[in-house]
Amino acid sequence: MVRWLRGHWQLLIITALLYTVWHTPVAWPLRMLIVVFHEMSHGIAALSTGGSIDAIELSRFEGGTAWIRGGHYFWVATAGYLGSLAVGLLLFLGAVRTNADRLLLGLCGAVMLLTTAFYVRDIFTVVYCTLTGAAMLAVAYFANAKVSDLVLRVIGLSSMLYVPWDIYVDTIWVCHSCLPNDGQSDAAAIAGYSFGSEAMWGWIWLVISVVVIIAALRFGLGTTSNLPLRFTRDPSPSPDDRPR
């Protein structure tokens, strides 16, 4: 146990900091980014099953809507939570287990900008997605690779850890406490389309997400995930070191 803590103490600190600031304005950009992942996952599922995306919209109150035409209804609805979980896992494990930090962050920024160009119409979503995508590209291009690694870890952990809580609040806690639900959740949509209840599908997604996260952390972290604490810029090779 002590050896594990020594090998992953940085991730524990990042997780503790995220939980500390999560409900403050400091974490608002991260919370909005997870909404983007959620809505983009709906869109990707639609495109993958023969449908199309009319538009993606965000609300500054951390809501979002993907206007979908066609596609397989079940997979489109399912993709929201589980798709954003998959994105978080991909970014997190890519940061921890590979050296492609700049490439991954740059691709993430490019996808944000392309999504904005093709599928976003309202001013707020255009501004948020453009600034976020441009910031990702800037960090990937100008900053040290370790900075890109840290950014990916924060984004990945945020998405991974928030998805189970989001599923619980949207589909289980709301139903069981009989609180008003202003909009139809993805789970309620699937229950109406197929069978079961909103809470049943919520529990299914919750169990899947928790199992996937535990498995990813168990088999993906390795013996150590700590970053070197020096964040100096990568030195340029001297003339004598360049290949001839």
mmCIF file of C-alpha atoms in Angstrom, residues 16-140:
data_model
loop_
_atom_site.group_PDB
_atom_site.id
_atom_site.type_symbol
_atom_site.label_atom_id
_atom_site.label_comp_id
_atom_site.label_asym_id
_atom_site.label_seq_id
_atom_site.Cartn_x
_atom_site.Cartn_y
_atom_site.Cartn_z
ATOM 1 C CA ALA A 16 -8.308 15.840 -3.882
ATOM 2 C CA LEU A 17 -7.883 19.300 -5.429
ATOM 3 C CA LEU A 18 -10.556 18.575 -8.027
ATOM 4 C CA TYR A 19 -13.039 17.522 -5.337
ATOM 5 C CA THR A 20 -12.177 20.634 -3.308
ATOM 6 C CA VAL A 21 -12.821 23.139 -6.088
ATOM 7 C CA TRP A 22 -15.361 21.201 -8.147
ATOM 8 C CA HIS A 23 -18.421 23.215 -7.121
ATOM 9 C CA THR A 24 -16.641 26.564 -7.327
ATOM 10 C CA PRO A 25 -16.274 28.876 -10.349
ATOM 11 C CA VAL A 26 -12.662 27.687 -10.691
ATOM 12 C CA ALA A 27 -13.839 24.341 -12.073
ATOM 13 C CA TRP A 28 -16.589 25.781 -14.302
ATOM 14 C CA PRO A 29 -14.540 25.419 -17.531
ATOM 15 C CA LEU A 30 -13.881 21.762 -16.686
ATOM 16 C CA ARG A 31 -17.531 21.078 -15.925
ATOM 17 C CA MET A 32 -18.487 22.673 -19.235
ATOM 18 C CA LEU A 33 -15.893 20.589 -21.052
ATOM 19 C CA ILE A 34 -17.483 17.385 -19.745
ATOM 20 C CA VAL A 35 -20.825 18.632 -21.073
ATOM 21 C CA VAL A 36 -19.126 19.060 -24.457
ATOM 22 C CA PHE A 37 -17.808 15.482 -24.311
ATOM 23 C CA HIS A 38 -21.308 14.268 -23.421
ATOM 24 C CA GLU A 39 -23.007 16.023 -26.342
ATOM 25 C CA MET A 40 -20.236 15.163 -28.806
ATOM 26 C CA SER A 41 -20.580 11.505 -27.800
ATOM 27 C CA HIS A 42 -24.268 11.626 -28.735
ATOM 28 C CA GLY A 43 -23.243 13.096 -32.075
ATOM 29 C CA ILE A 44 -20.526 10.514 -32.748
ATOM 30 C CA ALA A 45 -23.003 7.708 -31.981
ATOM 31 C CA ALA A 46 -25.485 9.239 -34.399
ATOM 32 C CA LEU A 47 -22.914 9.537 -37.172
ATOM 33 C CA SER A 48 -21.703 5.985 -36.513
ATOM 34 C CA THR A 49 -25.224 4.540 -36.871
ATOM 35 C CA GLY A 50 -26.261 6.371 -40.025
ATOM 36 C CA GLY A 51 -27.609 9.589 -38.534
ATOM 37 C CA SER A 52 -26.464 13.195 -38.622
ATOM 38 C CA ILE A 53 -25.907 16.138 -36.296
ATOM 39 C CA ASP A 54 -27.983 19.259 -36.852
ATOM 40 C CA ALA A 55 -26.405 21.301 -34.049
ATOM 41 C CA ILE A 56 -24.745 21.150 -30.639
ATOM 42 C CA GLU A 57 -25.680 23.760 -28.046
ATOM 43 C CA LEU A 58 -24.369 24.511 -24.559
ATOM 44 C CA SER A 59 -25.851 26.477 -21.707
ATOM 45 C CA ARG A 60 -23.705 28.528 -19.351
ATOM 46 C CA PHE A 61 -25.618 26.752 -16.556
ATOM 47 C CA GLU A 62 -23.792 23.532 -17.516
ATOM 48 C CA GLY A 63 -26.450 22.021 -19.711
ATOM 49 C CA GLY A 64 -26.255 20.940 -23.309
ATOM 50 C CA THR A 65 -28.267 19.621 -26.228
ATOM 51 C CA ALA A 66 -27.266 17.629 -29.289
ATOM 52 C CA TRP A 67 -29.817 18.017 -32.065
ATOM 53 C CA ILE A 68 -29.695 14.656 -33.831
ATOM 54 C CA ARG A 69 -31.378 13.450 -37.004
ATOM 55 C CA GLY A 70 -31.658 9.681 -37.472
ATOM 56 C CA GLY A 71 -29.209 7.138 -36.111
ATOM 57 C CA HIS A 72 -29.934 4.233 -33.770
ATOM 58 C CA TYR A 73 -31.902 5.737 -30.892
ATOM 59 C CA PHE A 74 -30.657 3.321 -28.241
ATOM 60 C CA TRP A 75 -26.958 3.821 -28.991
ATOM 61 C CA VAL A 76 -27.304 7.571 -29.439
ATOM 62 C CA ALA A 77 -28.949 7.909 -26.017
ATOM 63 C CA THR A 78 -26.513 5.511 -24.349
ATOM 64 C CA ALA A 79 -23.452 7.280 -25.743
ATOM 65 C CA GLY A 80 -23.799 10.452 -23.668
ATOM 66 C CA TYR A 81 -22.551 9.280 -20.295
ATOM 67 C CA LEU A 82 -20.530 6.276 -21.414
ATOM 68 C CA GLY A 83 -19.001 8.200 -24.315
ATOM 69 C CA SER A 84 -17.781 11.018 -22.099
ATOM 70 C CA LEU A 85 -16.370 8.361 -19.747
ATOM 71 C CA ALA A 86 -14.514 6.802 -22.688
ATOM 72 C CA VAL A 87 -13.092 10.176 -23.701
ATOM 73 C CA GLY A 88 -11.890 10.779 -20.152
ATOM 74 C CA LEU A 89 -10.260 7.355 -19.976
ATOM 75 C CA LEU A 90 -8.569 7.838 -23.339
ATOM 76 C CA LEU A 91 -7.085 11.186 -22.360
ATOM 77 C CA PHE A 92 -6.081 10.048 -18.881
ATOM 78 C CA LEU A 93 -4.441 6.772 -19.910
ATOM 79 C CA GLY A 94 -2.872 8.462 -22.923
ATOM 80 C CA ALA A 95 -1.208 10.922 -20.550
ATOM 81 C CA VAL A 96 -0.133 8.308 -18.018
ATOM 82 C CA ARG A 97 0.981 5.506 -20.339
ATOM 83 C CA THR A 98 2.264 7.208 -23.518
ATOM 84 C CA ASN A 99 4.516 10.047 -24.618
ATOM 85 C CA ALA A 100 1.926 11.399 -27.057
ATOM 86 C CA ASP A 101 0.774 14.145 -24.688
ATOM 87 C CA ARG A 102 1.140 17.041 -27.116
ATOM 88 C CA LEU A 103 -0.440 15.064 -29.945
ATOM 89 C CA LEU A 104 -3.443 14.035 -27.850
ATOM 90 C CA LEU A 105 -4.037 17.522 -26.470
ATOM 91 C CA GLY A 106 -3.598 19.058 -29.915
ATOM 92 C CA LEU A 107 -6.053 16.581 -31.450
ATOM 93 C CA CYS A 108 -8.540 17.325 -28.695
ATOM 94 C CA GLY A 109 -8.247 21.056 -29.414
ATOM 95 C CA ALA A 110 -8.569 20.510 -33.169
ATOM 96 C CA VAL A 111 -11.712 18.387 -32.709
ATOM 97 C CA MET A 112 -13.216 21.150 -30.551
ATOM 98 C CA LEU A 113 -12.586 23.737 -33.267
ATOM 99 C CA LEU A 114 -13.862 21.490 -36.069
ATOM 100 C CA THR A 115 -16.988 20.668 -34.069
ATOM 101 C CA THR A 116 -17.548 24.383 -33.573
ATOM 102 C CA ALA A 117 -17.125 25.108 -37.285
ATOM 103 C CA PHE A 118 -19.510 22.391 -38.467
ATOM 104 C CA TYR A 119 -22.128 21.991 -35.743
ATOM 105 C CA VAL A 120 -22.306 25.048 -33.484
ATOM 106 C CA ARG A 121 -24.581 28.005 -34.181
ATOM 107 C CA ASP A 122 -25.223 29.904 -30.942
ATOM 108 C CA ILE A 123 -22.862 32.585 -29.649
ATOM 109 C CA PHE A 124 -22.127 31.152 -26.199
ATOM 110 C CA THR A 125 -21.158 27.712 -27.505
ATOM 111 C CA VAL A 126 -19.050 29.237 -30.279
ATOM 112 C CA VAL A 127 -17.118 31.370 -27.795
ATOM 113 C CA TYR A 128 -16.586 28.608 -25.235
ATOM 114 C CA CYS A 129 -15.561 25.894 -27.712
ATOM 115 C CA THR A 130 -13.332 28.235 -29.727
ATOM 116 C CA LEU A 131 -11.473 29.534 -26.686
ATOM 117 C CA THR A 132 -11.119 26.048 -25.184
ATOM 118 C CA GLY A 133 -9.933 24.472 -28.425
ATOM 119 C CA ALA A 134 -7.481 27.303 -29.080
ATOM 120 C CA ALA A 135 -6.124 27.037 -25.515
ATOM 121 C CA MET A 136 -5.524 23.296 -25.956
ATOM 122 C CA LEU A 137 -3.684 23.857 -29.224
ATOM 123 C CA ALA A 138 -1.596 26.644 -27.688
ATOM 124 C CA VAL A 139 -0.544 24.517 -24.711
ATOM 125 C CA ALA A 140 0.229 21.561 -26.976
#
